[in-house]
CSV table of C-alpha atoms and ligand atoms in Angstrom, one decimal:
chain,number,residue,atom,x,y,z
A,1,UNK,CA,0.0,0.0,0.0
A,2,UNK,CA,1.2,3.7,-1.0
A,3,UNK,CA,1.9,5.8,2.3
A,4,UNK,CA,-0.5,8.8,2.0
A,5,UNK,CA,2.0,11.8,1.8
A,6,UNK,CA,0.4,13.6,4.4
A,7,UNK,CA,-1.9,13.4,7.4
A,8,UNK,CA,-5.9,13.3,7.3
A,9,UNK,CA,-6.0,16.5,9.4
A,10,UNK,CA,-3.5,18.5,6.8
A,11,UNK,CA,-5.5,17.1,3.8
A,12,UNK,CA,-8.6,18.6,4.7
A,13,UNK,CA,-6.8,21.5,6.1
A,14,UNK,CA,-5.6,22.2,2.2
A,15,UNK,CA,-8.6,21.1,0.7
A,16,UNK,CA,-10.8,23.8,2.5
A,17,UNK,CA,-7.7,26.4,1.5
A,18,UNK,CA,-8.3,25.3,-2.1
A,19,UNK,CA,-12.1,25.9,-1.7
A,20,UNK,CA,-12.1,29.3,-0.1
A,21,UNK,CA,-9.3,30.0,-2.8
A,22,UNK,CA,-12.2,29.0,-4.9
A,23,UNK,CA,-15.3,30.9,-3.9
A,24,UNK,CA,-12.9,34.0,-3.5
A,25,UNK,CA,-11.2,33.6,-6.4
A,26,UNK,CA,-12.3,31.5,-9.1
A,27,UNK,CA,-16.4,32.2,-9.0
A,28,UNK,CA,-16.5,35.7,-9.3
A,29,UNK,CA,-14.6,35.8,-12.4
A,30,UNK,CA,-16.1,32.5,-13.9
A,31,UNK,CA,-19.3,34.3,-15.5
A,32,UNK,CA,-16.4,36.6,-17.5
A,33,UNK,CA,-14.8,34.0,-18.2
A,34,UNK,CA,-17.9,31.5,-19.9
A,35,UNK,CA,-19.1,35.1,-21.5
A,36,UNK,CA,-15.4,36.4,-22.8
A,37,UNK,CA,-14.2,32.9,-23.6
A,38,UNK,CA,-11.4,34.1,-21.9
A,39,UNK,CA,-8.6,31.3,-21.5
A,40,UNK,CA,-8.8,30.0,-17.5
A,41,UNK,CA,-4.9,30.4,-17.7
A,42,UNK,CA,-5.5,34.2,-16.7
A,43,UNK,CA,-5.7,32.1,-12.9
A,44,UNK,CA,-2.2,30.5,-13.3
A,45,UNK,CA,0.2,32.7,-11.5
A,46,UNK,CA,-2.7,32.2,-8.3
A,47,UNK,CA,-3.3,28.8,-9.1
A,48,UNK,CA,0.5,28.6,-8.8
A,49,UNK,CA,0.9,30.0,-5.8
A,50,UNK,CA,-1.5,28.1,-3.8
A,51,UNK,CA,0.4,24.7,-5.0
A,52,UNK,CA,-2.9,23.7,-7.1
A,53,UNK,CA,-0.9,22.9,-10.4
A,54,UNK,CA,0.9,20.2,-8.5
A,55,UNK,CA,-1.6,18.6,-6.2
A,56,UNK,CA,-1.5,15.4,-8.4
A,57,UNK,CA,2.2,14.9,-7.9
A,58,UNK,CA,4.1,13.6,-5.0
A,59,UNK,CA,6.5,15.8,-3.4
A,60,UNK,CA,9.5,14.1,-4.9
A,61,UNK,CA,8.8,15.8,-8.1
A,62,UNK,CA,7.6,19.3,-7.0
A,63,UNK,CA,3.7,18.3,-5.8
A,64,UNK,CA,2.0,18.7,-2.9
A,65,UNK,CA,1.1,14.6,-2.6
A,66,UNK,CA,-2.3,15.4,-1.8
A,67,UNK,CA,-4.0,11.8,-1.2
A,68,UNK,CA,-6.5,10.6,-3.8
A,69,UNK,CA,-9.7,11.3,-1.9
A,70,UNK,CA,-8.5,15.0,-0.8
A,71,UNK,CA,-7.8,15.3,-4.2
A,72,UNK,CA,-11.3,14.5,-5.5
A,73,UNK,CA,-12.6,17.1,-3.1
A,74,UNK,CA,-10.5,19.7,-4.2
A,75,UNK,CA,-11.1,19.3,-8.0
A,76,UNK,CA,-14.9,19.2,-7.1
A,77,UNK,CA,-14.1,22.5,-4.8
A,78,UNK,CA,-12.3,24.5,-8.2
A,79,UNK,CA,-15.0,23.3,-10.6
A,80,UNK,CA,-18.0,24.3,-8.4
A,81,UNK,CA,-16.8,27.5,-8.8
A,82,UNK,CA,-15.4,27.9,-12.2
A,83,UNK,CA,-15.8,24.7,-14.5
A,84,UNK,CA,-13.2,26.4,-17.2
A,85,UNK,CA,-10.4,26.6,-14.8
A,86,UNK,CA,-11.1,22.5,-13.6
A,87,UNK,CA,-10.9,21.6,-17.3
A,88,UNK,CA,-7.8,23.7,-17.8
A,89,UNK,CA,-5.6,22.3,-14.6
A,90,UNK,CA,-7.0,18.4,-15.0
A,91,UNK,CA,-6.3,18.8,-18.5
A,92,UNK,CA,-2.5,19.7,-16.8
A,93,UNK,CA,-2.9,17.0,-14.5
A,94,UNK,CA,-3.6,14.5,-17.7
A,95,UNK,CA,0.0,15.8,-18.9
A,96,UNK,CA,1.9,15.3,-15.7
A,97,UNK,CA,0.3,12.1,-14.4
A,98,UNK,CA,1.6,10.9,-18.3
A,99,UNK,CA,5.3,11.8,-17.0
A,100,UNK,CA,4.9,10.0,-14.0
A,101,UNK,CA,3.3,7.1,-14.7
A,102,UNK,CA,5.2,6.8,-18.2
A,103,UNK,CA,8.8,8.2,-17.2
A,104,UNK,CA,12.0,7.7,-16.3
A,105,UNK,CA,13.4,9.3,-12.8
A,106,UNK,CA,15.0,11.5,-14.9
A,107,UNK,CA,12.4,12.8,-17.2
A,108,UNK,CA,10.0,13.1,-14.1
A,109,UNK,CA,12.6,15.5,-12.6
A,110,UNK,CA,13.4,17.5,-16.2
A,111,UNK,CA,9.6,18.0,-16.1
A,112,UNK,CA,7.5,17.5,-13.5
A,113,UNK,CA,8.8,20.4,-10.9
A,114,UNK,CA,8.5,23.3,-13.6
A,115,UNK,CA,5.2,21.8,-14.2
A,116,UNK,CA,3.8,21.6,-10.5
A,117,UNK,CA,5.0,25.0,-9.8
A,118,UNK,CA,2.6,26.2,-12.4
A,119,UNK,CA,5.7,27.1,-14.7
A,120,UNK,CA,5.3,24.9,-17.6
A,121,UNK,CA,1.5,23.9,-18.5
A,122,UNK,CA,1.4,20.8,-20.0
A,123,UNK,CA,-1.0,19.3,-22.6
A,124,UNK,CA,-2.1,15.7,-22.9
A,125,UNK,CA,-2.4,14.7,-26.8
A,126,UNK,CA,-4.0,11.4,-27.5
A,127,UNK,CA,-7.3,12.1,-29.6
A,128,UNK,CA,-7.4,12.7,-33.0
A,129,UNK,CA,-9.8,13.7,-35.8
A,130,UNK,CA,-10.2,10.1,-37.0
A,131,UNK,CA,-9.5,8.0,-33.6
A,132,UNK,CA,-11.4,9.6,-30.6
A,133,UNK,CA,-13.2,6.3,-28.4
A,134,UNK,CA,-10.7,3.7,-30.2
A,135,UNK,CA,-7.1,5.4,-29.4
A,136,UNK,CA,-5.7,2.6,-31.1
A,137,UNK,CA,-6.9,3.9,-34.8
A,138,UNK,CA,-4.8,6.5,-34.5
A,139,UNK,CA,-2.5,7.6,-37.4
A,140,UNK,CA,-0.1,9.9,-36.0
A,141,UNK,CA,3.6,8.2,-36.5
A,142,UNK,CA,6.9,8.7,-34.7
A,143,UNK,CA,9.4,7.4,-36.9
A,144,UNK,CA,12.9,7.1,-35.6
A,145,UNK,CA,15.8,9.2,-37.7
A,146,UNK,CA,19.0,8.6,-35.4
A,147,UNK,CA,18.7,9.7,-31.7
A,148,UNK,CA,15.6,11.8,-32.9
A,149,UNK,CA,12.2,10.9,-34.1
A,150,UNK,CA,10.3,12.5,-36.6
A,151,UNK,CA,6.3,12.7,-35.2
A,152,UNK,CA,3.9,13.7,-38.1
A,153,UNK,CA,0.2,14.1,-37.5
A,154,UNK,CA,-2.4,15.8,-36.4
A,155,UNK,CA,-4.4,15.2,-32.7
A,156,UNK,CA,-7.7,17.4,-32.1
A,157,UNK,CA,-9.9,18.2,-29.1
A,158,UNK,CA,-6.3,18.9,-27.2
A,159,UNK,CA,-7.0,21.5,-24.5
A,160,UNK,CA,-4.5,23.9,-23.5
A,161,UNK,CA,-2.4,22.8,-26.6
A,162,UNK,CA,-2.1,26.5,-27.6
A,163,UNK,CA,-0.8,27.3,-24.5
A,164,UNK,CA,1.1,24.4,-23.4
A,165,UNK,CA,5.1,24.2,-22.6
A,166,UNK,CA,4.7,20.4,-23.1
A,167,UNK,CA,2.5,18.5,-24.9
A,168,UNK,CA,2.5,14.7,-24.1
A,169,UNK,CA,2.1,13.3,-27.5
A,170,UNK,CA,0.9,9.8,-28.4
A,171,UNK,CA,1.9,8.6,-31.4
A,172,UNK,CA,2.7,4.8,-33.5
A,173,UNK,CA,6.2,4.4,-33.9
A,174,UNK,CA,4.8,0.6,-35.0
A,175,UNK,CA,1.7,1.2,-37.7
A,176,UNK,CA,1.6,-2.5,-37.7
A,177,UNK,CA,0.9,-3.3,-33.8
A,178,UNK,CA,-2.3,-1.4,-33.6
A,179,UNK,CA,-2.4,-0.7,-29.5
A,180,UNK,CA,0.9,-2.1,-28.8
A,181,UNK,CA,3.1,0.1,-31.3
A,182,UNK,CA,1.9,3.4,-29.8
A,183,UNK,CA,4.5,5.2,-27.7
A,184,UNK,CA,4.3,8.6,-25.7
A,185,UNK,CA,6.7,11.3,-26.1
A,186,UNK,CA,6.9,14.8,-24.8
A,187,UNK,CA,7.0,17.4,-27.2
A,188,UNK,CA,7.8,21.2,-26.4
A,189,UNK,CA,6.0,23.4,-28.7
A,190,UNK,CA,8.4,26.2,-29.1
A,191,UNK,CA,11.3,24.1,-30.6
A,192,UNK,CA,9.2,24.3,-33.8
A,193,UNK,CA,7.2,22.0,-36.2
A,194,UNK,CA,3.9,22.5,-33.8
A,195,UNK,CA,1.2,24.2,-35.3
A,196,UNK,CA,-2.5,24.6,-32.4
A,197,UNK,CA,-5.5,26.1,-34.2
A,198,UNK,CA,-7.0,28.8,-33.1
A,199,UNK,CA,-9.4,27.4,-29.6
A,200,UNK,CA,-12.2,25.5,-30.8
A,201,UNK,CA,-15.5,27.3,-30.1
A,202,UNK,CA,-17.5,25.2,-27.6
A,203,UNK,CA,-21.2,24.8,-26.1
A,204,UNK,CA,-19.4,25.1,-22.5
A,205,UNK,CA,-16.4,25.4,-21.1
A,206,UNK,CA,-15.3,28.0,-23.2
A,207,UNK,CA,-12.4,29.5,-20.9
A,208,UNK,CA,-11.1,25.1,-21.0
A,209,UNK,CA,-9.6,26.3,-24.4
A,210,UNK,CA,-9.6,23.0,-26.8
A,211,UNK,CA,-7.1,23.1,-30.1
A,212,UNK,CA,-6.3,21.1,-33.1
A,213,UNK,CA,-2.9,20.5,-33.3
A,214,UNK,CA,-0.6,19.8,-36.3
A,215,UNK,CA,2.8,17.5,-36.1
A,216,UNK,CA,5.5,17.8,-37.8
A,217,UNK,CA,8.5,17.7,-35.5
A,218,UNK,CA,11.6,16.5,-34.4
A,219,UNK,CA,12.1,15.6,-30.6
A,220,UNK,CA,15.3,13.4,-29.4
A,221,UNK,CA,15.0,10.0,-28.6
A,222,UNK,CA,14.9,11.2,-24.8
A,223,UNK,CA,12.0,12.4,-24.8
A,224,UNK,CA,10.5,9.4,-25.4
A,225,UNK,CA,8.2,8.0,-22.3
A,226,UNK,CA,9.4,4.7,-21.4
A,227,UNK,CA,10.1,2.0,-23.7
A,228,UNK,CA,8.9,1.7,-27.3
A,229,UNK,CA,5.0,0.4,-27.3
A,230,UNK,CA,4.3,1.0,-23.8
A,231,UNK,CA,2.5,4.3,-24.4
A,232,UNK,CA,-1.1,3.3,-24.8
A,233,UNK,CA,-1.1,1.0,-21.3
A,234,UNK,CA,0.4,4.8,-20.1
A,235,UNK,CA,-2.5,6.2,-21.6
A,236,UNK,CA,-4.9,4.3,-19.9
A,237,UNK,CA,-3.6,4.3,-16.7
A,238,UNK,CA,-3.6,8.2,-16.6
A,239,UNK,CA,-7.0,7.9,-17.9
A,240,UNK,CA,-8.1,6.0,-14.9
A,241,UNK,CA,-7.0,9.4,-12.8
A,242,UNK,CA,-8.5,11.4,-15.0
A,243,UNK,CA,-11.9,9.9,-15.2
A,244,UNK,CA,-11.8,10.4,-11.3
A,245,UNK,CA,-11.5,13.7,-11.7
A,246,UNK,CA,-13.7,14.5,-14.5
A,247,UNK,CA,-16.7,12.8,-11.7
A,248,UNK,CA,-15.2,15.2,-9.3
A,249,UNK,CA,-15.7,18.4,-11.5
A,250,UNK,CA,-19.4,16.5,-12.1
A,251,UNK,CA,-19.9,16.7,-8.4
A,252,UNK,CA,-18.6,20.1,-7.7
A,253,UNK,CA,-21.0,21.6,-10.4
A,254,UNK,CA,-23.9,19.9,-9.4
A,255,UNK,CA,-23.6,20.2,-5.7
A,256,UNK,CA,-23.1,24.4,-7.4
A,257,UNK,CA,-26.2,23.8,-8.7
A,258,UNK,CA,-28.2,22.6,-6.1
A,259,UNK,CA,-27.1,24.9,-3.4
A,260,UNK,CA,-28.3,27.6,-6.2
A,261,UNK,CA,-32.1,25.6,-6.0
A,262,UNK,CA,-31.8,25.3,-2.5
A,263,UNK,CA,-31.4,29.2,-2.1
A,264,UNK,CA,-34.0,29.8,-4.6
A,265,UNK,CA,-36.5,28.0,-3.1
A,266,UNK,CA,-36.4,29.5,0.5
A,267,UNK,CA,-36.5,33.0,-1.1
A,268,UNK,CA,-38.7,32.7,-4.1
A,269,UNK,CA,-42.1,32.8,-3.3
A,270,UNK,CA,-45.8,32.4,-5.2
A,271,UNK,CA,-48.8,33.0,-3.6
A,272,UNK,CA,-47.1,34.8,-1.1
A,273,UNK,CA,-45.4,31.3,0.4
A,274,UNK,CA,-41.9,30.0,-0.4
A,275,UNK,CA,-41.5,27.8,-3.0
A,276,UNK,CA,-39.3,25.6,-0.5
A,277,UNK,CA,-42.9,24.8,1.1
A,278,UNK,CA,-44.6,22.8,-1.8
A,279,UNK,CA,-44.0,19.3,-1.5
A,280,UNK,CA,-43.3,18.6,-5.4
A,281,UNK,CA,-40.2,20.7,-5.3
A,282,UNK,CA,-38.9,19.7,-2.0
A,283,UNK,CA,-39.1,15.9,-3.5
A,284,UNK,CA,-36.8,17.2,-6.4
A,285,UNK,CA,-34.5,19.1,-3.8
A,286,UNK,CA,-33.9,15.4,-2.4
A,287,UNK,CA,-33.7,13.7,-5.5
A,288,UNK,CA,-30.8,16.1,-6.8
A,289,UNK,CA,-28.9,15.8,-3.0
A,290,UNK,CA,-29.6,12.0,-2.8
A,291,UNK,CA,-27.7,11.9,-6.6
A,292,UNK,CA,-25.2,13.8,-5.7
A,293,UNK,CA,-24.2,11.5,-2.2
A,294,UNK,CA,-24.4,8.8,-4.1
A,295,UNK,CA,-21.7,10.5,-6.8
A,296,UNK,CA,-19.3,11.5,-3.9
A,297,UNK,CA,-19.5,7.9,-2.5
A,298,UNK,CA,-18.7,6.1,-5.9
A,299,UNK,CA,-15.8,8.6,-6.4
A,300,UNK,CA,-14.6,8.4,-3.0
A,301,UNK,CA,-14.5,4.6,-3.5
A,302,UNK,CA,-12.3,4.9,-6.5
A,303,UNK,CA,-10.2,6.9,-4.7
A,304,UNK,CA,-9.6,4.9,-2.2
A,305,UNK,CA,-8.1,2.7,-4.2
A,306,UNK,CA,-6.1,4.6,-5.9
A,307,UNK,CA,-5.2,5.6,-2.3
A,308,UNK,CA,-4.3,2.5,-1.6
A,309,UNK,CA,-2.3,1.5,-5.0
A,310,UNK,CA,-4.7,-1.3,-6.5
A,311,UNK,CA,-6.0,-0.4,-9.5
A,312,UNK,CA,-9.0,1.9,-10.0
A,313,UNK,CA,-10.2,1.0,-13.5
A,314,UNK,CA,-13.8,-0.3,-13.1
A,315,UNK,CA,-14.3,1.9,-9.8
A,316,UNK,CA,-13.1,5.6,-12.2
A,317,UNK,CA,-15.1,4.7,-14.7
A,318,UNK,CA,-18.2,3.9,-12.8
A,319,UNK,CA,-17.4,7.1,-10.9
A,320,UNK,CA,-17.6,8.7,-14.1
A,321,UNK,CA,-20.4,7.5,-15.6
A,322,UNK,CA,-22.6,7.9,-12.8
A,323,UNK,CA,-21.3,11.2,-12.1
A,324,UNK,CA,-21.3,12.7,-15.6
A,325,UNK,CA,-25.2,11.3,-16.0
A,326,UNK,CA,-26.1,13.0,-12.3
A,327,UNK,CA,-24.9,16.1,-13.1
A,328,UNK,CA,-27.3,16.7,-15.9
A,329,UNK,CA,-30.1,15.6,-14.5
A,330,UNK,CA,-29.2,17.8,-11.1
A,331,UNK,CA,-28.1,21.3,-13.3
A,332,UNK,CA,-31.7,20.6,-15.1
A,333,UNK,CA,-33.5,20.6,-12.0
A,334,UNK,CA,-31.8,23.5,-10.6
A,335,UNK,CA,-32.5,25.1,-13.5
A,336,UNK,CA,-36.2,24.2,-13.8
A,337,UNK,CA,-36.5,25.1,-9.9
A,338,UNK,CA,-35.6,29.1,-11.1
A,339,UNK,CA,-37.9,29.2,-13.9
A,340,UNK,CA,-37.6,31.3,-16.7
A,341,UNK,CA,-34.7,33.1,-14.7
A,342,UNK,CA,-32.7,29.4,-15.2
A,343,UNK,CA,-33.0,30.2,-18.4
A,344,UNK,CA,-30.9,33.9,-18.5
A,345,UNK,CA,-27.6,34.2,-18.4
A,346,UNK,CA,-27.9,36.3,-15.6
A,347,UNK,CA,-28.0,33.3,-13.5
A,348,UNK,CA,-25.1,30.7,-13.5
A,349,UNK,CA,-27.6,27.8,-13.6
A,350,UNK,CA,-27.6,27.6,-17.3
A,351,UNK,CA,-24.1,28.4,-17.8
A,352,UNK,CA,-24.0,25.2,-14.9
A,353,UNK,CA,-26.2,23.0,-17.8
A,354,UNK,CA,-23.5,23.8,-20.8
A,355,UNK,CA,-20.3,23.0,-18.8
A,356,UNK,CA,-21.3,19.7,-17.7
A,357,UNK,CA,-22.4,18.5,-20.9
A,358,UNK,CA,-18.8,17.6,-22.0
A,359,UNK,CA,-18.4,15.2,-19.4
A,360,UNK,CA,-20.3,12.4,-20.8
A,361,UNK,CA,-18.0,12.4,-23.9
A,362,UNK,CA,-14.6,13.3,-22.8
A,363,UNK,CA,-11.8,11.3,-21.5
A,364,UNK,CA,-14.4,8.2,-22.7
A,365,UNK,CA,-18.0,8.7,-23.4
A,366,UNK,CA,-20.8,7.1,-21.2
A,367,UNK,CA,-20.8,4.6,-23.9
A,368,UNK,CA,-17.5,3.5,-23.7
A,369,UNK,CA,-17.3,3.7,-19.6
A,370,UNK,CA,-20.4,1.0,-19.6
A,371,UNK,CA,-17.9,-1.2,-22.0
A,372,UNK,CA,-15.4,-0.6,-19.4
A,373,UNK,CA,-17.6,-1.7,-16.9
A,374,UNK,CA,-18.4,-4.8,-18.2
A,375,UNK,CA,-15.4,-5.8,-19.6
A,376,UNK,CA,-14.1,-6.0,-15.8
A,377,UNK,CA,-17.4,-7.9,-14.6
A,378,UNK,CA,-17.1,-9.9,-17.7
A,379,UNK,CA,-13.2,-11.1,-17.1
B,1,LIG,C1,-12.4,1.3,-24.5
B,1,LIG,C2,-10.9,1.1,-24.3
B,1,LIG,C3,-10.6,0.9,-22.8
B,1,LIG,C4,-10.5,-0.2,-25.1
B,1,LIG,O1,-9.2,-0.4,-25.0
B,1,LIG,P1,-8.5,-1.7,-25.5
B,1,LIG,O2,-9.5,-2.9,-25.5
B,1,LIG,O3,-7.9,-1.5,-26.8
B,1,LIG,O4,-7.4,-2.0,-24.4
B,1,LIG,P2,-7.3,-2.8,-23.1
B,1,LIG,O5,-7.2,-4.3,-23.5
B,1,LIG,O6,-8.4,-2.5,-22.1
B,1,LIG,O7,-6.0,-2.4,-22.5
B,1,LIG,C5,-4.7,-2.5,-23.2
B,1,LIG,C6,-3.7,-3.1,-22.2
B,1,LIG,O8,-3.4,-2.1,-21.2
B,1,LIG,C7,-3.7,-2.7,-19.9
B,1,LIG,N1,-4.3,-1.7,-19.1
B,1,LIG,C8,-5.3,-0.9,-19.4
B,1,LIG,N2,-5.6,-0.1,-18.4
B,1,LIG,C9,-4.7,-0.4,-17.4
B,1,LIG,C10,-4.4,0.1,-16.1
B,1,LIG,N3,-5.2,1.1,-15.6
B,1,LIG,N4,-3.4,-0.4,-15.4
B,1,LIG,C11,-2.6,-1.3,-15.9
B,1,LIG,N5,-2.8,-1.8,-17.2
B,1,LIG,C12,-3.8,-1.4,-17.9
B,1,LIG,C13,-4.7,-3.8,-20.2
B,1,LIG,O9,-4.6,-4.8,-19.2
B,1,LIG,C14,-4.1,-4.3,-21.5
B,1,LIG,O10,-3.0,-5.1,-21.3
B,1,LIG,P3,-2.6,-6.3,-22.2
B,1,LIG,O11,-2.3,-5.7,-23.6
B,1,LIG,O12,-3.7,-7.3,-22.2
B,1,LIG,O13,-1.4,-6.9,-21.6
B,1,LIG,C15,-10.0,2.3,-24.7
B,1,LIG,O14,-10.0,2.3,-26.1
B,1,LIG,C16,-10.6,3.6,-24.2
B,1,LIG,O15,-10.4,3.9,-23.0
B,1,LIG,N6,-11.1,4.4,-25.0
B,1,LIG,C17,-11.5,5.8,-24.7
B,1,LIG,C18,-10.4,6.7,-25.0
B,1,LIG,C19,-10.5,8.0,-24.3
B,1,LIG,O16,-10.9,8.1,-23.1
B,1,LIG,N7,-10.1,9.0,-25.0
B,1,LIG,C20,-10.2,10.3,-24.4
B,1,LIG,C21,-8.9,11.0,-24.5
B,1,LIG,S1,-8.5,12.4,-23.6
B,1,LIG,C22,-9.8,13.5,-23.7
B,1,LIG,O17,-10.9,13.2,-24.0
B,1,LIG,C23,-9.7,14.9,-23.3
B,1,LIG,C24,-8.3,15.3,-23.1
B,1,LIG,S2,-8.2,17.0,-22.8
B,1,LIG,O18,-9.1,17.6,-22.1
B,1,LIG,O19,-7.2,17.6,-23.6
């Protein structure tokens, strides 16, 4: 079992640090941000400072270690408040977790402190245009020239690309071993033959910049994550983390959301009573709070195990799946508890409805998290 790098008490001590950072930080600029389309990196030099770009990373390579269930409360924390800057530093997280899981010693400590100090933002490039729920149709190529490789292709749907020090790059440098010739290397965008579109507009999410990004580059053969092949088992694993995560941003907008209906409802009255008094919307404000426990508890039992060092597979993407469902069905409840104000954008509740829609396609649709799911039932 993997020691938790810190104790319970200073866990939640940093957790509830990360949330008043949050609600003091991040929500009042996260309208601005959705209506702008502002990039969420405008929040790096704070995010920085509180330790947030590194709370995925054990303190050997710059993090703050934070255990896997704190962690899962603090991602829920930052999204609750501003769902853009989540998707920005978990799309980070995707990048640095590739580095650690997929590295050597040394390339964890070329990048991984830069990175967790918030001085290097990272990018995590493994869908493309053609290959986005079956990784293993991709067609980028790494093609060995010496002690370099050439890597020619084109990924899409990358967030932060545009930005990004680093991008981890997937690509085949064995077209003929489907899954098992893909490798990961880390490519840095300003040594040239990198070109990012500009940010893909987007229903939600729109300060989580997303890029299409072309390939045609030289990196050294050190830059190459692990052995040859080994980058799609990489791949998965860090998706495992990131599935997590993506039910913890589910959680922290819906619980957003429901403490939004729950205010509502005591104040807004008809007929001169509260709507919190009428028994058909009370039975929805449990509904959306019994959803939401039920969320947390799934995550939390991932996380656990990740905690703990077993693998997580199953437990992430169940996590996800139920999370990523819940939070659709609690934002449209929120929203249908405000009425016609729901529906303006003075409100954040439909803002609330467009960020979460994401989650139930990326990092692995619903679809493919229910294959998941059987598969490990299955055997
Ligand atoms: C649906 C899939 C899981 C199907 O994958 P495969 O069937 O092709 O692969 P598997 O047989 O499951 O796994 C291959 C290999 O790796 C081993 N493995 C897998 N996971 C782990 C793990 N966690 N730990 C250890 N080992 C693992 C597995 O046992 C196999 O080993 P053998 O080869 O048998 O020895 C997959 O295609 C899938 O997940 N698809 C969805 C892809 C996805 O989520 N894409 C999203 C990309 S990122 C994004 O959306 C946003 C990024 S951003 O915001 O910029």
């Amino acid at each position: 079992m993997n020691a938790p790098a810190m104790t319970a008490e200073d866990a939640a001590a940093l957790v509830e640090a990360v949330a008043d950072f949050s609600r003091s930080v991040l929500a009042p600029a996260a309208a601005e941000i959705d209506r702008t389309g502002r990039s969420a990196t405008m929040h790096l030099p704070q995010l920085a400072e509180m330790g947030i770009m590194g709370l995925n990373l054990p303190e050997a390579c710059g993090g703050i270690g934070l255990p896997a269930t704190a962690l899962f409360e603090a991602v829920a924390a930052i999204a609750g408040a501003c769902g853009s800057t989540a998707s920005m530093v978990t799309a980070h997280w995707l990048a640095t977790d590739s580095i650690l899981i997929g590295g050597t010693p040394e390339q964890q400590q070329r990048y991984l402190p830069a990175a967790a100090a918030g001085k290097a933002l990272g990018a995590f490039g493994l869908t493309e245009p053609g290959a986005g729920s079956n990784p293993a149709d991709m067609t980028t190529r790494a093609v060995r020239e010496g002690d370099d490789y050439r890597i020619t292709g084109t990924k899409h749907f990358i967030s932060n690309a545009g930005e990004a020090d680093f991008i981890v790059v997937y690509a085949k440098t064995d077209m003929a071993a489907g899954a098992r010739g893909i490798s990961a290397f880390v490519v840095e965008p300003k040594a040239g033959g990198v070109r990012c579109s500009a940010p893909e507009p987007t229903m939600g999410l729109r300060g989580g910049h997303v890029f299409e990004v072309s390939l045609d580059c030289v990196v050294p053969a050190e830059n190459r994550l692990g052995e040859e092949g080994k980058g799609f088992r990489t791949a998965l694993k860090v998706l495992d983390a990131g599935r997590l995560e993506i039910a913890a941003c589910a959680v922290g907008i819906a619980e957003a959301a429901l403490a939004a209906a729950l205010d509502w409802a005591r104040e807004r009255k008809v007929g001169g009573e509260p709507i919190a008094h009428f028994q058909g919307l009370q039975w929805m404000l449990a509904d959306m709070a019994t959803d939401i426990a039920a969320a947390r508890q799934l995550g939390l039992a991932a996380a656990r195990k990740r905690e703990a060092g077993e693998r997580f597979s199953m437990e992430a993407s169940m996590a996800k799946l139920h999370a990523s469902e819940m939070v659709g069905r609690v934002t449209d409840k929120a929203l249908q508890i405000h009425g016609g104000y729901g529906f303006t954008t003075a409100l954040p509740l439909e803002r609330y409805m467009r960020d979460c829609r994401i989650f139930r396609i990326y990092e692995g649709s619903s679809e493919i998290q229910r294959n998941i799911i059987a598969r490990h039932l299955l055997g």
